[in-house]
Coordinates of C-alpha atoms in Angstrom, one line a residue:
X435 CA 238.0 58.6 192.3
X436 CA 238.0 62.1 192.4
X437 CA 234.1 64.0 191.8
X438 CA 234.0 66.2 188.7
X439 CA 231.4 68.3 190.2
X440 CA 232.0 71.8 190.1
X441 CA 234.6 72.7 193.3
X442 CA 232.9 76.0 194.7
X443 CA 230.5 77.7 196.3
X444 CA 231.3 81.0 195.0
X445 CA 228.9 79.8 191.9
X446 CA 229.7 83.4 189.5
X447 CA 233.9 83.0 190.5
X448 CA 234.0 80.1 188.2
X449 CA 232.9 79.7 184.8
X450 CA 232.7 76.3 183.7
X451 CA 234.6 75.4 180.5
X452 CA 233.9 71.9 180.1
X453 CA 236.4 69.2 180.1
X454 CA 236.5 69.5 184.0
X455 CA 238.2 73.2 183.6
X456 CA 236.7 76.2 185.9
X457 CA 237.6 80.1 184.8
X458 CA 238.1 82.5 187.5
X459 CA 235.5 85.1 186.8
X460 CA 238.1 87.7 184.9
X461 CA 235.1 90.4 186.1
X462 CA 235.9 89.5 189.5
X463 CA 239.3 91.3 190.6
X464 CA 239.1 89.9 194.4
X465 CA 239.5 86.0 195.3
X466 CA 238.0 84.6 197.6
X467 CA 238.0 81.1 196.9
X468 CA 240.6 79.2 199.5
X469 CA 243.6 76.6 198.6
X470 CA 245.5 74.8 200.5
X471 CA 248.3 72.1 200.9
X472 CA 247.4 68.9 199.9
X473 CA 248.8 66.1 202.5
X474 CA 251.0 63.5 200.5
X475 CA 248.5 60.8 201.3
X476 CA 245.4 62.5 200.2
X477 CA 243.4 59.5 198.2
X478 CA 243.2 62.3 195.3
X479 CA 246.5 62.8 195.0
X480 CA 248.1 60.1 192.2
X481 CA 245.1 61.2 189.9
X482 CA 245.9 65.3 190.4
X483 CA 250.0 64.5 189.8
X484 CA 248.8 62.0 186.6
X485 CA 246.6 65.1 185.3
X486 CA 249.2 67.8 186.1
X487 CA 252.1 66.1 184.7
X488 CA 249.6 65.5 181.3
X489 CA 248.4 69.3 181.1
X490 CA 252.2 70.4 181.2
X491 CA 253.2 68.5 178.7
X492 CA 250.3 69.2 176.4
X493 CA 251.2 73.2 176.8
X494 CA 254.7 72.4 176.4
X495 CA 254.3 70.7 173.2
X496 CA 251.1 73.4 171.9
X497 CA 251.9 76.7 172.7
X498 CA 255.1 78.2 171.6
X499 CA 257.1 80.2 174.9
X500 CA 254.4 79.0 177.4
X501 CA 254.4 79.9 181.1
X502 CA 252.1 78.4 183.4
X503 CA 252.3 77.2 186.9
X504 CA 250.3 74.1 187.8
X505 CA 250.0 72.8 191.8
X506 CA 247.7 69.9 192.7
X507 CA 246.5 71.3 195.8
X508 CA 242.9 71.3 198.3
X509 CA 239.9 74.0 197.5
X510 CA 237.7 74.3 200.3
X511 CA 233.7 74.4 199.6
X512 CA 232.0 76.1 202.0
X513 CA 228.2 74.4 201.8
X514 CA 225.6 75.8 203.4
X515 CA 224.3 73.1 206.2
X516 CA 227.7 71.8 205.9
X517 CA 230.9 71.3 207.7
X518 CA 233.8 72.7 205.0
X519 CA 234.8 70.1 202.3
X520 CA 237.9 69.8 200.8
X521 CA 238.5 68.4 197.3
X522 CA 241.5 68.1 195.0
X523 CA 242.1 70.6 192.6
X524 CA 244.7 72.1 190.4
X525 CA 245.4 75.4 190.4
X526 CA 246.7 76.9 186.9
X527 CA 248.1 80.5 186.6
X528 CA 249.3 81.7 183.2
X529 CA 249.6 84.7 180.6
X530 CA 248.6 82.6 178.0
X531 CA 245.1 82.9 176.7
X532 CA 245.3 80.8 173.5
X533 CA 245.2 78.1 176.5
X534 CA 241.3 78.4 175.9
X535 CA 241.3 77.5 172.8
X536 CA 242.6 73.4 173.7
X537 CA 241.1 72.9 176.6
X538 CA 239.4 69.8 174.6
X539 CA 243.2 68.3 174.5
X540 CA 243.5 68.7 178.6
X541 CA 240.6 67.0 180.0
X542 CA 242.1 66.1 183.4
X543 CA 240.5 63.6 186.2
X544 CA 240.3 66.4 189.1
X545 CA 238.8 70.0 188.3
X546 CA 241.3 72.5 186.7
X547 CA 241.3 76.0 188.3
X548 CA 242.5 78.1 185.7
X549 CA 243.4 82.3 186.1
X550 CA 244.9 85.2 184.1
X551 CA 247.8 86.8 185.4
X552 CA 251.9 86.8 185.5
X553 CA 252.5 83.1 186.8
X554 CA 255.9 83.5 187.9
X555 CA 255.5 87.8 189.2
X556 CA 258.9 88.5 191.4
X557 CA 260.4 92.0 192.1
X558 CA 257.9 95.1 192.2
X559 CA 259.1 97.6 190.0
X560 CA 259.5 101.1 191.0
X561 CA 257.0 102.4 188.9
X562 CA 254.4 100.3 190.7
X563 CA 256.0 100.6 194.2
X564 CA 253.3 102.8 196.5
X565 CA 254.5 102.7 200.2
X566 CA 252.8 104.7 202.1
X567 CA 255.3 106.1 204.2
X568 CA 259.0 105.6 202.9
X569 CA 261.3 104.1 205.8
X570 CA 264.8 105.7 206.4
X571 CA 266.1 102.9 208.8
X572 CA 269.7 103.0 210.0
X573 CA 270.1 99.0 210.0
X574 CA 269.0 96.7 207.3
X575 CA 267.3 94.0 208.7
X576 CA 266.7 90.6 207.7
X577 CA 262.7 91.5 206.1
X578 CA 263.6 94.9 204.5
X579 CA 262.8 96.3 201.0
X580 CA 266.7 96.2 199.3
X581 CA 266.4 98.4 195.9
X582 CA 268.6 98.0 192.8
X583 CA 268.2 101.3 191.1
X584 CA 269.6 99.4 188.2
X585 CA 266.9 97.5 187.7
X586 CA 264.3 99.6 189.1
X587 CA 263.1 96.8 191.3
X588 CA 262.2 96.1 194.8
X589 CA 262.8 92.6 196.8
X590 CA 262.9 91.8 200.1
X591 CA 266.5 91.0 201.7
X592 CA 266.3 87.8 202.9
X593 CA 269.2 87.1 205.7
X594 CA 273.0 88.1 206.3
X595 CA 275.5 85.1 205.8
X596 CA 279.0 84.6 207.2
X597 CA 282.3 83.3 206.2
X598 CA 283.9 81.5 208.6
X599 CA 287.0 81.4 206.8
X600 CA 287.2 84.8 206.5
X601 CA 285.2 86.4 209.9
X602 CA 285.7 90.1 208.8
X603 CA 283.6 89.7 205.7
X604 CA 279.6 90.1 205.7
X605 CA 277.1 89.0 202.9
X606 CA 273.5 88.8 202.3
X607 CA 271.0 86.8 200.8
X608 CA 268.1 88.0 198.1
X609 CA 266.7 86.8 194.6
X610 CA 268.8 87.3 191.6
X611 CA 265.3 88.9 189.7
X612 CA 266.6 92.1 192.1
X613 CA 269.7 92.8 190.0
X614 CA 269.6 90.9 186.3
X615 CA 268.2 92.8 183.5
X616 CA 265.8 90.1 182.1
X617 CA 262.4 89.7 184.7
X618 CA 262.2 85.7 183.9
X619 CA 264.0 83.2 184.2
X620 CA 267.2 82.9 181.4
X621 CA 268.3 78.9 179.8
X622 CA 271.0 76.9 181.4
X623 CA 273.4 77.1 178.9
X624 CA 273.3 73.1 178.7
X625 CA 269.5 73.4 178.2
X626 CA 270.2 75.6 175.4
X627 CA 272.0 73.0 173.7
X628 CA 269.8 70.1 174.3
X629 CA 266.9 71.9 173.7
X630 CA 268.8 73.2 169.7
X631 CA 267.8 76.7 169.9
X632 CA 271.6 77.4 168.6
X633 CA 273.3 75.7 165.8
X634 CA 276.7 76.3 167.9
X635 CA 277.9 75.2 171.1
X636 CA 277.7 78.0 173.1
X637 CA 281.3 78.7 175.0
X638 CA 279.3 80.7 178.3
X639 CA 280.6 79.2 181.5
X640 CA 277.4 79.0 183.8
X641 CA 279.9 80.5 186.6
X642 CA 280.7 83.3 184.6
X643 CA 277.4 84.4 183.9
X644 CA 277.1 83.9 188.0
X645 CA 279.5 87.2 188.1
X646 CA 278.4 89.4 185.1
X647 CA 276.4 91.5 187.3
X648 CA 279.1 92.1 190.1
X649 CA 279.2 95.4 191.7
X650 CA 275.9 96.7 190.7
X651 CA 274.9 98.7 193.8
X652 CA 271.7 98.1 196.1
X653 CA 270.5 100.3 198.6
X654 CA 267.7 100.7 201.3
X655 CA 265.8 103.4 200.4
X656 CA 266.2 104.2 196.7
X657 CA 266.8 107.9 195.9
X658 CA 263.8 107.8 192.8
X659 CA 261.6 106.2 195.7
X660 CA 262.5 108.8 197.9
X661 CA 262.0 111.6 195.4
X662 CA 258.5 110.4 194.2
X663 CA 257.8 109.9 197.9
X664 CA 258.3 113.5 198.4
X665 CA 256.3 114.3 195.1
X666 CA 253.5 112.3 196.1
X667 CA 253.2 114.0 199.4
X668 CA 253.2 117.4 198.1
X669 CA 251.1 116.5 195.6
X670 CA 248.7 115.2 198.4
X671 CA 249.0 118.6 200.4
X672 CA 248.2 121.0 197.0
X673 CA 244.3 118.5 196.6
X674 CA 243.9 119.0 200.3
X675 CA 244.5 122.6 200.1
X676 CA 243.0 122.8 196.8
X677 CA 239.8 121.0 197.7
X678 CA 239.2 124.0 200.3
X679 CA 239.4 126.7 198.2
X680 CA 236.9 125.0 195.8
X681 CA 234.8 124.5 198.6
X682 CA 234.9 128.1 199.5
X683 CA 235.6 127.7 203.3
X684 CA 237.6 130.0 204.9
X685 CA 240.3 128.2 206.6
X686 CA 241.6 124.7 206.4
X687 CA 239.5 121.6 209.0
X688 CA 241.7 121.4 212.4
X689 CA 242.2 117.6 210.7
X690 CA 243.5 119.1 207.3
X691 CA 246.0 121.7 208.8
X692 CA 247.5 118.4 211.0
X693 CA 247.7 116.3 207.7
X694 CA 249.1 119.2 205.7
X695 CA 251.7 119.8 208.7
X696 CA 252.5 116.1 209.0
X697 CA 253.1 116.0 204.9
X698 CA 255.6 119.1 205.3
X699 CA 257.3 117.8 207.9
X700 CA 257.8 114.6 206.1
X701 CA 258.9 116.2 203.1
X702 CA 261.7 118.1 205.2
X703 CA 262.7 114.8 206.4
X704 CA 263.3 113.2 203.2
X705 CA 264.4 116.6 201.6
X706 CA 267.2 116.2 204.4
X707 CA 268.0 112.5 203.8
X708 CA 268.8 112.9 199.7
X709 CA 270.9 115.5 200.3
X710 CA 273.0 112.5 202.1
X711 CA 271.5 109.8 199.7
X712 CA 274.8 107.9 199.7
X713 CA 273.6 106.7 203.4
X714 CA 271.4 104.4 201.5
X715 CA 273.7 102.3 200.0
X716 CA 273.8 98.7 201.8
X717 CA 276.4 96.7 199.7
X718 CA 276.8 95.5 196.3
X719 CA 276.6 92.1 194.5
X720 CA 278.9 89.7 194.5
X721 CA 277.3 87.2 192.5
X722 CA 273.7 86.3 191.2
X723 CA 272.0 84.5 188.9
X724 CA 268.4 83.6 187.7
X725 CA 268.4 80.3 185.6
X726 CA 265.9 76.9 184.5
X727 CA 268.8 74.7 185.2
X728 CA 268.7 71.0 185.0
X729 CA 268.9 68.8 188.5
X730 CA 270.6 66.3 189.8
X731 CA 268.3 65.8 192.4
X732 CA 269.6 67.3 195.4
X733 CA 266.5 70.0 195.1
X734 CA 264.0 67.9 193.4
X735 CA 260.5 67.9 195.5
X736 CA 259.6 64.7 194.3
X737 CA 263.3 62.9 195.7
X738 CA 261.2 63.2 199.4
X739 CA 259.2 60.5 198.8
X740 CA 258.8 57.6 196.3
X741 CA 258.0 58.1 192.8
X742 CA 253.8 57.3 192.6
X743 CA 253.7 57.3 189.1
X744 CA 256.2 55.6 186.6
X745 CA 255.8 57.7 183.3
X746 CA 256.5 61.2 185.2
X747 CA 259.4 63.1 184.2
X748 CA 261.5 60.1 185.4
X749 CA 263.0 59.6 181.6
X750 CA 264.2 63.4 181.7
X751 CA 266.4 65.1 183.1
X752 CA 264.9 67.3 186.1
X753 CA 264.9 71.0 186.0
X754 CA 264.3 73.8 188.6
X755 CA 264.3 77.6 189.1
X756 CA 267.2 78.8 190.8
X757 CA 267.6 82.5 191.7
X758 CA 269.8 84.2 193.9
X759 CA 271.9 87.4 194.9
X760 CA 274.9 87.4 197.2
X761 CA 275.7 90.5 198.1
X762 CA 278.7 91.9 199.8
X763 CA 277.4 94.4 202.6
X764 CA 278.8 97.5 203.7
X765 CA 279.5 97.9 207.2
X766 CA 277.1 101.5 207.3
X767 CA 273.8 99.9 207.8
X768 CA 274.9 96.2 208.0
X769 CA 272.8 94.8 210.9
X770 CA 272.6 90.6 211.6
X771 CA 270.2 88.1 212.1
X772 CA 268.3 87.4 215.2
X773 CA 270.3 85.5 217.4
X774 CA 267.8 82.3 217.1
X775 CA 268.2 81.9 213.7
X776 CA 270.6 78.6 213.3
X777 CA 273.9 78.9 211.7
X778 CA 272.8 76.0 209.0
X779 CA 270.0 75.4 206.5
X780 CA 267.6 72.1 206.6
X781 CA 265.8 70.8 203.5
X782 CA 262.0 71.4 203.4
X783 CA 260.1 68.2 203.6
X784 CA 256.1 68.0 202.3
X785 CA 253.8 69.3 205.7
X786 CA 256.4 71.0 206.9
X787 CA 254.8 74.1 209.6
X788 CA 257.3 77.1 208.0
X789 CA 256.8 81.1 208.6
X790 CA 258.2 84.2 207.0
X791 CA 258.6 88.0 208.0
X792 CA 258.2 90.5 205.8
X793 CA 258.7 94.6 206.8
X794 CA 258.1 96.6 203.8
X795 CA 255.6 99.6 204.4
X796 CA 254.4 98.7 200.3
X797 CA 250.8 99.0 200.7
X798 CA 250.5 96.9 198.1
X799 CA 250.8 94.1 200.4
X800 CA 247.8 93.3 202.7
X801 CA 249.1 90.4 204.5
X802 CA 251.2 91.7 206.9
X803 CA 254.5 91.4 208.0
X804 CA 254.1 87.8 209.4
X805 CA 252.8 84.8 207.8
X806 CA 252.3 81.2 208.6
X807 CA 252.5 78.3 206.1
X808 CA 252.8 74.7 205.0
X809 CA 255.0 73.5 202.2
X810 CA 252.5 71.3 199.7
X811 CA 252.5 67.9 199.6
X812 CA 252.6 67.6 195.8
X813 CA 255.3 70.0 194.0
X814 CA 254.1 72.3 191.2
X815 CA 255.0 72.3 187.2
X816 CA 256.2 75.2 185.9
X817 CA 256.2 75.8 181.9
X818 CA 259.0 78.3 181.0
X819 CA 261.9 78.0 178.2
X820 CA 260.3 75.0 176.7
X821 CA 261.2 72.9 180.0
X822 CA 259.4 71.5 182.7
X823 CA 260.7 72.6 186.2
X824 CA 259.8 70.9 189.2
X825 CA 259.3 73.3 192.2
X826 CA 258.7 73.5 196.0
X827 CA 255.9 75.6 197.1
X828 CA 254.4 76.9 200.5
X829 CA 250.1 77.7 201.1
X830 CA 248.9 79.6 203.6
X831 CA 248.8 77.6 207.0
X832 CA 244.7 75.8 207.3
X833 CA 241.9 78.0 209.1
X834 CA 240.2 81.7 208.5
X835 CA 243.7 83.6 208.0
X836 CA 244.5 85.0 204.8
X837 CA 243.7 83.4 201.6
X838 CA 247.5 84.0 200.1
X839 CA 250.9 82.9 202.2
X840 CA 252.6 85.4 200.1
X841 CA 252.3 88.7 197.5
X842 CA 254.3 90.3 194.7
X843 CA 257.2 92.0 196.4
X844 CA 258.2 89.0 198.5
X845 CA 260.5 87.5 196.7
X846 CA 263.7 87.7 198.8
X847 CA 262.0 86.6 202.1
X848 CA 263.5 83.5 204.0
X849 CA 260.8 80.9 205.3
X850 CA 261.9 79.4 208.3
X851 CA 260.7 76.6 210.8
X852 CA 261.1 76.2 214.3
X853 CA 262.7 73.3 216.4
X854 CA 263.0 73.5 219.9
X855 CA 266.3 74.7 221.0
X856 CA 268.4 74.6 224.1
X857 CA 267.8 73.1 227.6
X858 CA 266.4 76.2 228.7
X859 CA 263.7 75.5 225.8
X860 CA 264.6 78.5 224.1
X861 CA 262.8 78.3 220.0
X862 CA 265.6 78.2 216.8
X863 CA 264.8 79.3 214.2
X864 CA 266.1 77.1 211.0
X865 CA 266.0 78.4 207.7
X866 CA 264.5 76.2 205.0
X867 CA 263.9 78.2 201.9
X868 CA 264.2 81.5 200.2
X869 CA 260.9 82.6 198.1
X870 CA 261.6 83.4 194.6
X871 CA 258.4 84.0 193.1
X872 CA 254.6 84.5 193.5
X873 CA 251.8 83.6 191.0
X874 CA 249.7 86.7 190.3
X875 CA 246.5 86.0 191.9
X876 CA 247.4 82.5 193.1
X877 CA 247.4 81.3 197.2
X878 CA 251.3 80.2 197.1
X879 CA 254.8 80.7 196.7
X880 CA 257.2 79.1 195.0
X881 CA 260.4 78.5 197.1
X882 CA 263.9 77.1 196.6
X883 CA 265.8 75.3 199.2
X884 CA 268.1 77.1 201.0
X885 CA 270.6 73.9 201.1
X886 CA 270.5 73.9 197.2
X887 CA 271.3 77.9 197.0
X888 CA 274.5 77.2 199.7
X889 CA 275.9 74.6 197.7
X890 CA 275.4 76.6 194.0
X891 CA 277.4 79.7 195.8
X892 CA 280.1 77.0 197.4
X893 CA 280.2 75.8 193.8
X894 CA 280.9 78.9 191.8
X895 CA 282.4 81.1 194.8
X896 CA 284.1 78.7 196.9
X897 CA 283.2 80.4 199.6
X898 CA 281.1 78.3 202.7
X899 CA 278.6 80.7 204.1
X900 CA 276.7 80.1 207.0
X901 CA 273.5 82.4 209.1
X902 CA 275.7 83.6 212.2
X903 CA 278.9 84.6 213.2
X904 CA 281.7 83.4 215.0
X905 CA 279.9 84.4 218.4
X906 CA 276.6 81.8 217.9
X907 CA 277.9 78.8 218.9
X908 CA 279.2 80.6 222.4
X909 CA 275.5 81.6 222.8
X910 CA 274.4 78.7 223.1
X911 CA 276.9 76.3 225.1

């Protein structure tokens, strides 16, 4: 059975809160704690699903609008003397504070892991967007920031998508938090009804609320990033400047006069670029949604393998998070993916080695542009809308890397595995999921299969999109 000793050796990160639930220090802004995936076969794992799938249905039923995120997954000790140990643990994100005050009701078999912050944090907002240098690229590639000035929100764009009935026309791929008003996740309208939070049968057509959004532009840069780009860097030059003349020296360091000089010159080039800010338009959408929508199965994390416990959700109905943008590009900066990607999407399965690419200058995201992974062998709860959605999620790949696989900002990204590929042992690249959203704080991200966002387009579009044109299967025979 799993210890309920207390899982770290980072003794003031956790604060023990009896019941077998840890705090994150909330004086501690920095983790440094480590998760990671937890195999299928771990011996821990039937007792961390049991506990998970109690404490989500205790918050469902206590607190009113709850949203946590709750993912059985591996904390590694590091003991002095000692090789690294890994134990089970769950780690709980949530907004909701009055969570303290039952953690009597949640007593759970492995140790809890419990921090503050957004659990479900997608698109950055503008407001909160700091890159360091604002890119003017000519192309939008697959990994780019995509703005909806809408919105005011910043995503990553995630792949371009063909037709093949219709070869002139090019799409792309992002989260549908980029362009709906609302930052969660909106009811299923069919939830709505089951769940009686309307008297009346609502009339809303899920499809239609698909295309309420259609034609809201998006754009690579924004012009209000652009123009508080330009304000931050004159603002930079005035303290440099400024900072002299309190100092009383008489002329500017050799080191000042460059930065001032670079900071001018930038200016001028974005000065020239908004005076042609209709460059930055990359397309428009086509079609998007962000819903808790019920399941048939086809995306359900737990359909991989066979159900270990019979009083789990089987007697409902499963739910998920499903987000996504198709957007209709403009030819101006439209660009494609690399020519390894493969044409078709495979289905994540638990261990699976995946990777994503990431090229926004945000400095709000220390993790670099590349990132390995490994999809979790348990699939996280998440509380929202009174439901319980089951969802996929990725770690950061085992070892002395980074501590998060993903940041806020990265929702958009695609996250990819490689297969070997032709007889000249040349790598493809498969697509496997698109990451929706990051936990604030947390190791993971939550991701939905790309096969499940294909078909939901197909269904409401009628439109069968693929990764690459016409000209990849010449490539490669």
């Amino acid at each position: 059975m799993p210890t309920r000793a207390r899982s770290t050796s980072f003794k003031d990160e956790l604060i023990d809160l009896g019941h077998n639930w840890y705090l994150h220090n909330p004086d501690i802004h920095s983790v440094r704690l480590r998760y990671e995936a937890i195999d299928e076969d771990h011996p821990s794992l039937l007792a961390a699903e049991a506990s998970t799938d109690k404490i989500a249905r205790v918050l469902l039923r206590q607190i009113h609008d709850c949203r946590v995120t709750i993912v059985p997954c591996l904390h590694r000790n590091e003991l002095p003397g000692r090789d690294d140990v890994l134990g089970a643990v769950l780690h709980v994100t949530t907004v909701d504070t009055g969570i303290l005050d039952i953690v009597y009701l949640l007593q759970s078999d492995v140790p809890v892991h419990l921090y503050f912050g957004e659990p479900l944090a997608t698109a950055t907002a503008f407001d909160a967007y700091n890159p360091d240098r604002v890119a003017l690229p000519s192309r939008l590639a697959p990994g780019d920031p995509l703005f909806c000035s809408a919105t005011q929100r910043a995503v990553v764009f995630g792949a371009y998508l063909h037709a093949p009935a219709n070869p002139d026309a090019l799409y792309g791929l992002t989260v549908g938090q980029a362009v709906l008003p609302h930052t969660g996740f909106d009811l299923h309208p069919l939830l709505k009804r089951r769940s009686g939070q309307h008297t009346s049968l609502s009339t809303s057509s899920s499809s239609l609320l698909v295309f309420k959004y259609v034609a809201r532009p998006l754009s690579n840069p924004a012009t209000e990033v652009v123009e508080r780009a330009i304000r931050a860097l004159v603002k930079e030059s005035e303290r440099i400047i400024g900072e002299v003349e309190r100092t009383g020296a008489a002329a500017l360091t050799p080191l000042a006069q460059r930065r001032v000089q670079q900071n001018e010159a930038e200016c001028a080039k974005l000065g020239r670029s908004l005076a042609n800010a209709h460059a930055y338009d990359v397309g428009h959408v086509y079609a998007a949604e962000a819903l808790v929508r019920p399941c048939s199965g086809h995306g359900d994390p737990r359909k991989k393998r066979k159900s270990s416990h019979p009083h789990r959700i089987a007697d409902e109905r499963v739910k998920h998070l499903l987000s996504w943008t198709l957007i209709s590009m403009s030819a101006s900066k439209a660009n494609d993916n690399p020519v390894t990607l493969h044409p078709y999407p495979s289905a994540p399965e638990r261990g699976d080695i995946v990777s994503m690419h990431v090229s926004d200058p945000n400095v709000e995201r220390p993790l670099g542009p590349y990132r390995d992974g490994v999809v979790n062998g348990a699939s996280a709860r998440v509380v929202i809308g009174g439901c319980i959605a089951l969802e996929w999620t990725v770690f950061p790949a085992p070892g002395r890397g980074p501590t998060k696989f993903a940041a806020r900002g990265d929702a958009g990204a695609i996250v990819t595995s490689t297969l070997q590929g032709d007889s000249e042992g040349c790598a493809v690249t498969v697509p496997l999921g698109m990451l929706y959203a990051v936990p604030e704080r947390g190791p993971y991200g939550l991701v939905t299969p790309i096969t499940t966002i294909i078909r939901r387009i197909e269904t409401v579009t009628g439109m069968q999109l693929r990764f690459q044109g016409s000209w990849w299967r010449e490539h490669y025979t």
